[in-house]
Amino acid sequence: MQSLTIRRPDDWHLHLRDGAMLEGVIGDTSRHFARAIIMPNLVPPVVTTADARAYRERIVRATPASDRFEPLMTLYLTEHTSPDDVEEGKRSGLITAVKLYPAGATTNSHGGVRDMDKAMPVLERMAKIGLPLCVHGEVTTPEVDIFDREKVFIDTVLDPLRKRLPELKVAMEHVTTSDGIDYIRSAEKNLAGSITTHHLIINRNAILVGGIRPHYYCLPVAKRESHRLALRQAATSGDVRFFLGTDSAPHVDPLKECSCGCAGIYTSINTMSCLAHVFEQEDALDKLEAFASLNGPAWYGLPANEETITLVKREEPLNFPLKIETGAGPVTVFDPMFPLHWDVA
Ligand SMILES: NC(=O)N[C@@H](CC(=O)O)C(=O)O
Ligand SMILES: [Zn+2]
Ligand SMILES: [Zn+2]
């Protein structure tokens, strides 16, 4: 029987939501992951250090007592965010990063940033104190095709920002294009990228061929096959600038299966099984630990986890549920469209 032991992984981009949804999903992350960067796009968003402290307490309370899990909190950047509050958040050890949502780019982003100039005082302070910026890297300009929004963001927002503030550490989250991969590779420092599980597995056909499949719809939307291959190459290369951020983003089924469905794919429950499959297909199982457990903490300046997990390849395919039931309603689980044999022992 094939098995693989790696350091316990972390998730560098995760949506836990709040209330009944938080209670319904947290165990799927805390079972396997030691830490996660918690996205702040709640309604209302997590804007201040005080908001983040209260949200962190709700997460800790919802975590199964048997699991050791550390939520790494982020602040939702607005045009009114106070540099002093951000600095205080970092100084107290509570805040790991600040998140930039271009206003209107994705779920609950309407309170995000419209005019980057208005965010400059905070970004300058972050550069000074070494606090990373996580970005949802898509422009929202109506004229720009949705499949081009990541590349246009790099050219018109991210690259100018990095030239203006070279000392700012930026994590380009959920990279979905070869343009994003190339841009990260071209940077000498202060730039890294997270890659989701699902973008390593699906291309845009999954959403559109044979009928419209809302459970494969997320933002940034999956791109054409050449981009998926570039993501797989980067993730399995061992390059320290790429690490796992699942972007597991639960929405209840009625909000996905309707005439204007929400963006987001729920992968927390089967991510490690999916990743082991992908890395095995790429003949790169020896690089899984770098991607899931080493590169992320190194970039964030944190120690890698001391504990380990063991992945075991089972004869029979595993049975993940099609949906999980939460107090907020059912959430459909990501279907990779191939049987999963790798199990977290
Ligand atoms: N990825 C998604 O499709 N959705 C995320 C938001 C995000 O990460 O952009 C969500 O909060 O639902
Ligand atoms: Zn996003
Ligand atoms: Zn996300």
Coordinates of C-alpha atoms and ligand atoms in Angstrom, one line a residue:
M1 CA 0.0 0.0 0.0
Q2 CA 1.3 3.4 -1.0
S3 CA 1.5 6.0 1.8
L4 CA 2.9 9.5 2.2
T5 CA 3.7 11.3 5.4
I6 CA 4.0 15.1 5.3
R7 CA 3.9 17.9 7.8
R8 CA 0.4 18.9 8.7
P9 CA -0.8 21.3 6.0
D10 CA -2.2 24.9 6.3
D11 CA -4.8 26.6 4.1
W12 CA -3.7 30.1 3.1
H13 CA -7.1 31.2 1.8
L14 CA -10.3 30.0 3.4
H15 CA -13.9 31.1 3.9
L16 CA -15.5 29.9 7.1
R17 CA -18.5 32.3 7.1
D18 CA -20.3 32.7 10.5
G19 CA -23.0 31.4 12.7
A20 CA -24.6 28.1 11.6
M21 CA -22.5 27.8 8.4
L22 CA -19.3 28.3 10.4
E23 CA -20.4 25.5 12.8
G24 CA -21.2 23.3 9.9
V25 CA -17.9 23.7 8.0
I26 CA -15.2 24.3 10.5
G27 CA -14.6 20.6 11.3
D28 CA -13.8 19.8 7.7
T29 CA -10.9 22.2 7.8
S30 CA -9.7 21.7 11.4
R31 CA -9.6 17.9 10.9
H32 CA -6.6 18.2 8.5
F33 CA -5.3 21.7 8.6
A34 CA -3.4 23.3 11.4
R35 CA -3.9 26.9 10.4
A36 CA -5.8 28.9 7.9
I37 CA -5.9 32.4 6.6
I38 CA -9.5 33.4 7.3
M39 CA -11.2 35.6 4.7
P40 CA -13.0 38.6 6.1
N41 CA -15.8 39.0 3.6
L42 CA -18.6 38.4 6.0
V43 CA -21.8 40.5 6.0
P44 CA -20.9 43.0 7.4
P45 CA -17.2 42.5 6.7
V46 CA -14.4 42.1 9.2
V47 CA -13.0 45.7 9.0
T48 CA -11.4 46.5 12.3
T49 CA -9.1 44.7 14.7
A50 CA -12.0 44.6 17.1
D51 CA -14.1 42.9 14.5
A52 CA -11.4 40.4 13.8
R53 CA -10.9 39.7 17.5
A54 CA -14.6 38.9 18.0
Y55 CA -14.7 36.8 14.8
R56 CA -11.7 34.8 15.9
E57 CA -13.4 34.0 19.2
R58 CA -16.4 32.7 17.4
I59 CA -14.2 30.5 15.2
V60 CA -12.4 29.1 18.2
R61 CA -15.7 28.4 20.0
A62 CA -17.0 26.6 16.9
T63 CA -13.9 24.4 16.5
P64 CA -14.3 20.8 17.6
A65 CA -12.5 20.4 21.0
S66 CA -10.5 17.5 19.6
D67 CA -8.8 19.5 16.9
R68 CA -5.9 21.9 17.2
F69 CA -6.5 24.7 14.8
E70 CA -5.3 28.2 14.6
P71 CA -7.3 30.8 12.6
L72 CA -5.0 33.5 11.1
M73 CA -7.1 36.6 10.9
T74 CA -7.3 39.1 8.1
L75 CA -8.8 42.6 7.8
Y76 CA -11.1 43.6 4.9
L77 CA -9.4 46.7 3.4
T78 CA -11.7 49.7 2.8
E79 CA -11.1 53.2 1.7
H80 CA -11.5 54.2 5.3
T81 CA -9.3 51.6 7.0
S82 CA -7.2 53.2 9.7
P83 CA -3.4 52.6 9.4
D84 CA -3.1 52.8 13.2
D85 CA -5.7 50.1 13.7
V86 CA -4.0 47.8 11.2
E87 CA -0.7 48.4 12.9
E88 CA -2.2 47.7 16.3
G89 CA -3.7 44.5 14.9
K90 CA -0.3 43.3 13.7
R91 CA 1.5 44.4 16.9
S92 CA -1.0 42.4 19.1
G93 CA -0.3 39.3 17.0
L94 CA -4.0 39.1 15.9
I95 CA -3.7 40.1 12.3
T96 CA -1.7 38.1 9.7
A97 CA -2.7 40.0 6.6
V98 CA -5.0 42.6 5.1
K99 CA -7.3 41.6 2.2
L100 CA -7.9 43.7 -0.9
Y101 CA -11.2 43.2 -2.7
P102 CA -11.7 45.5 -5.7
A103 CA -15.2 46.7 -5.1
G104 CA -17.7 44.5 -6.9
A105 CA -15.2 41.8 -7.9
T106 CA -16.6 38.9 -5.9
T107 CA -18.9 37.7 -3.1
N108 CA -19.5 40.5 -0.5
S109 CA -16.9 42.8 -2.0
H110 CA -19.1 45.9 -2.5
G111 CA -17.5 47.5 0.6
G112 CA -14.0 47.0 -1.0
V113 CA -11.7 49.4 -2.7
R114 CA -12.8 51.6 -5.7
D115 CA -9.9 54.0 -5.7
M116 CA -6.5 52.6 -4.9
D117 CA -5.2 56.0 -4.0
K118 CA -7.5 56.1 -1.0
A119 CA -5.9 52.9 0.3
M120 CA -2.3 54.2 -0.1
P121 CA -1.9 55.4 3.5
V122 CA -2.7 51.9 4.9
L123 CA -0.7 50.1 2.2
E124 CA 2.3 52.3 3.0
R125 CA 2.0 51.5 6.7
M126 CA 1.8 47.8 5.9
A127 CA 4.9 48.0 3.7
K128 CA 6.7 49.7 6.6
I129 CA 5.6 47.2 9.3
G130 CA 5.9 44.1 7.0
L131 CA 2.2 43.1 7.0
P132 CA 1.3 41.2 3.8
L133 CA -1.5 42.2 1.5
C134 CA -3.7 39.4 0.1
V135 CA -5.4 40.3 -3.2
H136 CA -8.4 39.2 -5.1
G137 CA -6.7 40.0 -8.4
E138 CA -9.5 40.9 -10.9
V139 CA -10.6 44.2 -12.3
T140 CA -14.2 45.0 -12.3
T141 CA -14.4 47.2 -15.3
P142 CA -17.5 46.2 -17.2
E143 CA -15.7 46.4 -20.6
V144 CA -13.2 43.8 -19.6
D145 CA -14.1 40.2 -20.5
I146 CA -14.4 38.1 -17.4
F147 CA -11.8 35.6 -18.6
D148 CA -9.3 38.5 -19.0
R149 CA -9.9 40.2 -15.7
E150 CA -6.9 38.7 -13.9
K151 CA -4.4 39.6 -16.5
V152 CA -5.8 43.2 -16.8
F153 CA -5.6 43.4 -13.0
I154 CA -1.9 42.5 -13.0
D155 CA -1.1 45.0 -15.7
T156 CA -3.2 47.9 -14.5
V157 CA -3.4 47.6 -10.7
L158 CA -0.9 45.1 -9.3
D159 CA 2.2 45.9 -11.2
P160 CA 1.8 49.7 -10.7
L161 CA 1.2 49.1 -7.0
R162 CA 4.3 47.0 -6.6
K163 CA 6.4 49.5 -8.5
R164 CA 5.0 52.3 -6.2
L165 CA 5.6 50.2 -3.0
P166 CA 8.2 47.6 -3.7
E167 CA 8.5 46.8 0.0
L168 CA 4.9 45.7 0.3
K169 CA 4.5 41.9 0.5
V170 CA 1.7 40.8 -1.8
A171 CA 0.0 37.4 -2.0
M172 CA -1.9 37.0 -5.3
E173 CA -4.6 34.7 -4.2
H174 CA -6.3 32.0 -6.2
V175 CA -4.1 32.5 -9.3
T176 CA -6.0 31.1 -12.3
T177 CA -4.0 32.0 -15.4
S178 CA -0.6 31.4 -16.9
D179 CA -0.2 35.2 -16.9
G180 CA -0.5 35.2 -13.1
I181 CA 2.0 32.3 -12.8
D182 CA 4.5 34.1 -15.1
Y183 CA 4.1 37.4 -13.3
I184 CA 4.8 35.8 -9.9
R185 CA 7.8 33.9 -11.4
S186 CA 9.2 37.2 -12.8
A187 CA 9.2 38.9 -9.3
E188 CA 12.4 38.9 -7.4
K189 CA 10.8 39.3 -4.0
N190 CA 7.7 40.2 -2.0
L191 CA 5.3 38.4 -4.3
A192 CA 3.8 34.9 -4.0
G193 CA 0.7 33.2 -5.2
S194 CA -1.9 30.8 -3.7
I195 CA -3.5 28.2 -5.9
T196 CA -6.8 26.4 -5.2
T197 CA -7.5 22.7 -5.3
H198 CA -10.3 23.1 -7.9
H199 CA -8.3 25.3 -10.3
L200 CA -5.8 22.4 -10.5
I201 CA -8.6 20.1 -11.6
I202 CA -11.2 21.9 -13.6
N203 CA -11.1 24.1 -16.6
R204 CA -14.0 26.2 -17.9
N205 CA -15.6 23.3 -19.7
A206 CA -16.6 21.9 -16.3
I207 CA -19.0 24.9 -15.9
L208 CA -20.5 24.9 -19.3
V209 CA -20.3 21.7 -21.2
G210 CA -23.4 19.5 -21.3
G211 CA -25.4 22.0 -19.2
I212 CA -24.7 24.8 -16.8
R213 CA -23.1 23.5 -13.6
P214 CA -23.3 26.0 -10.9
H215 CA -21.2 24.0 -8.4
Y216 CA -18.2 24.6 -10.6
Y217 CA -18.7 28.3 -10.7
C218 CA -16.3 30.4 -8.6
L219 CA -14.3 33.6 -9.0
P220 CA -11.9 34.0 -10.5
V221 CA -13.8 31.8 -13.0
A222 CA -11.9 28.7 -14.2
K223 CA -10.1 29.4 -17.4
R224 CA -9.1 27.4 -20.5
E225 CA -7.0 24.2 -20.3
S226 CA -3.7 25.8 -21.1
H227 CA -4.0 27.9 -17.9
R228 CA -4.9 24.9 -15.8
L229 CA -1.8 23.1 -17.0
A230 CA 0.3 26.1 -16.1
L231 CA -1.2 26.1 -12.6
R232 CA -0.4 22.4 -12.2
Q233 CA 3.1 22.9 -13.3
A234 CA 3.7 25.7 -10.8
A235 CA 2.0 23.9 -7.9
T236 CA 4.0 20.7 -8.4
S237 CA 7.3 22.4 -9.2
G238 CA 8.4 23.0 -5.6
D239 CA 8.9 26.7 -6.4
V240 CA 8.6 28.3 -3.0
R241 CA 6.5 31.2 -4.3
F242 CA 3.4 28.9 -4.8
F243 CA 1.3 27.4 -2.0
L244 CA -2.1 26.0 -1.2
G245 CA -5.0 28.3 -0.6
T246 CA -8.2 26.2 -1.1
D247 CA -10.6 29.2 -1.4
S248 CA -13.1 26.7 -0.1
A249 CA -16.2 28.9 -0.2
P250 CA -19.4 27.4 1.0
H251 CA -22.8 28.7 -0.1
V252 CA -26.1 26.9 0.5
D253 CA -27.4 25.0 -2.5
P254 CA -30.5 27.3 -3.0
L255 CA -28.1 30.3 -3.5
K256 CA -25.9 28.3 -6.0
E257 CA -28.8 26.7 -8.0
C258 CA -30.8 29.6 -9.1
S259 CA -31.0 32.2 -11.9
C260 CA -28.1 34.3 -10.4
G261 CA -26.0 31.8 -8.5
C262 CA -23.2 32.7 -6.0
A263 CA -19.6 32.1 -6.8
G264 CA -17.7 29.6 -4.6
I265 CA -16.8 26.0 -4.5
Y266 CA -16.7 23.9 -1.3
T267 CA -13.5 21.8 -1.1
S268 CA -12.4 21.7 2.5
I269 CA -13.6 18.2 3.1
N270 CA -11.8 16.5 0.2
T271 CA -8.9 18.8 -0.6
M272 CA -6.1 16.7 0.6
S273 CA -7.4 13.6 -1.3
C274 CA -7.8 15.7 -4.5
L275 CA -4.3 17.2 -4.1
A276 CA -2.6 13.8 -3.6
H277 CA -4.4 12.6 -6.7
V278 CA -3.2 15.6 -8.8
F279 CA 0.4 15.4 -7.5
E280 CA 0.5 11.7 -8.2
Q281 CA -0.8 12.3 -11.7
E282 CA 2.0 14.8 -12.2
D283 CA 4.5 12.3 -10.7
A284 CA 5.3 14.9 -8.0
L285 CA 4.1 13.4 -4.7
D286 CA 7.4 14.4 -3.3
K287 CA 6.4 18.1 -3.9
L288 CA 3.1 17.9 -2.1
E289 CA 4.6 18.8 1.2
A290 CA 6.2 21.9 -0.2
F291 CA 3.0 23.1 -1.7
A292 CA 0.6 22.3 1.2
S293 CA 2.8 22.5 4.3
L294 CA 6.1 24.4 3.7
N295 CA 6.0 27.2 1.2
G296 CA 3.1 29.0 2.8
P297 CA 4.5 29.3 6.3
A298 CA 7.9 30.3 4.9
W299 CA 6.4 33.1 2.9
Y300 CA 4.3 34.3 5.9
G301 CA 7.4 34.1 8.1
L302 CA 5.8 31.4 10.3
P303 CA 7.3 28.0 11.3
A304 CA 6.1 24.9 9.5
N305 CA 3.9 22.6 11.6
E306 CA 5.7 20.0 13.7
E307 CA 2.9 17.5 13.5
T308 CA 2.4 15.3 10.4
I309 CA -0.4 13.7 8.5
T310 CA -0.3 10.4 6.6
L311 CA -2.0 10.0 3.3
V312 CA -2.8 6.4 2.3
K313 CA -3.8 5.2 -1.1
R314 CA -6.8 2.9 -0.7
E315 CA -7.8 0.1 -3.0
E316 CA -11.4 1.2 -3.0
P317 CA -12.5 4.7 -3.9
L318 CA -13.4 6.9 -0.9
N319 CA -17.0 7.9 -0.3
F320 CA -17.3 11.6 0.3
P321 CA -20.8 12.9 0.8
L322 CA -22.4 14.7 -2.2
K323 CA -23.5 17.4 0.2
I324 CA -22.9 18.3 3.8
E325 CA -25.8 19.4 6.0
T326 CA -25.2 22.6 7.9
G327 CA -27.6 24.5 10.2
A328 CA -27.7 27.1 7.4
G329 CA -28.7 24.5 4.7
P330 CA -27.1 21.9 2.5
V331 CA -23.7 22.7 0.8
T332 CA -22.6 20.7 -2.2
V333 CA -19.1 19.2 -2.0
F334 CA -16.7 19.7 -4.9
D335 CA -16.8 16.7 -7.3
P336 CA -13.5 16.3 -9.0
M337 CA -15.1 14.0 -11.6
F338 CA -12.6 11.1 -10.9
P339 CA -12.6 8.6 -8.0
L340 CA -10.5 9.5 -5.0
H341 CA -8.3 6.9 -3.5
W342 CA -6.0 8.9 -1.3
D343 CA -7.2 9.0 2.3
V344 CA -5.9 11.0 5.3
A345 CA -5.3 8.2 7.7
Ligands
LIG1 N1 -14.0 32.3 -4.7 C1 -15.3 32.5 -4.8 O1 -15.9 32.2 -5.9 N2 -16.1 33.0 -3.8 C2 -15.6 33.6 -2.6 C3 -15.0 34.9 -2.7 C4 -13.6 35.0 -3.4 O2 -12.7 34.4 -2.9 O3 -13.5 35.6 -4.4 C5 -16.8 33.6 -1.6 O4 -16.7 34.3 -0.6 O5 -17.8 33.0 -1.9
ZN2 ZN -11.4 36.0 -4.3
ZN3 ZN -11.9 33.3 -1.6

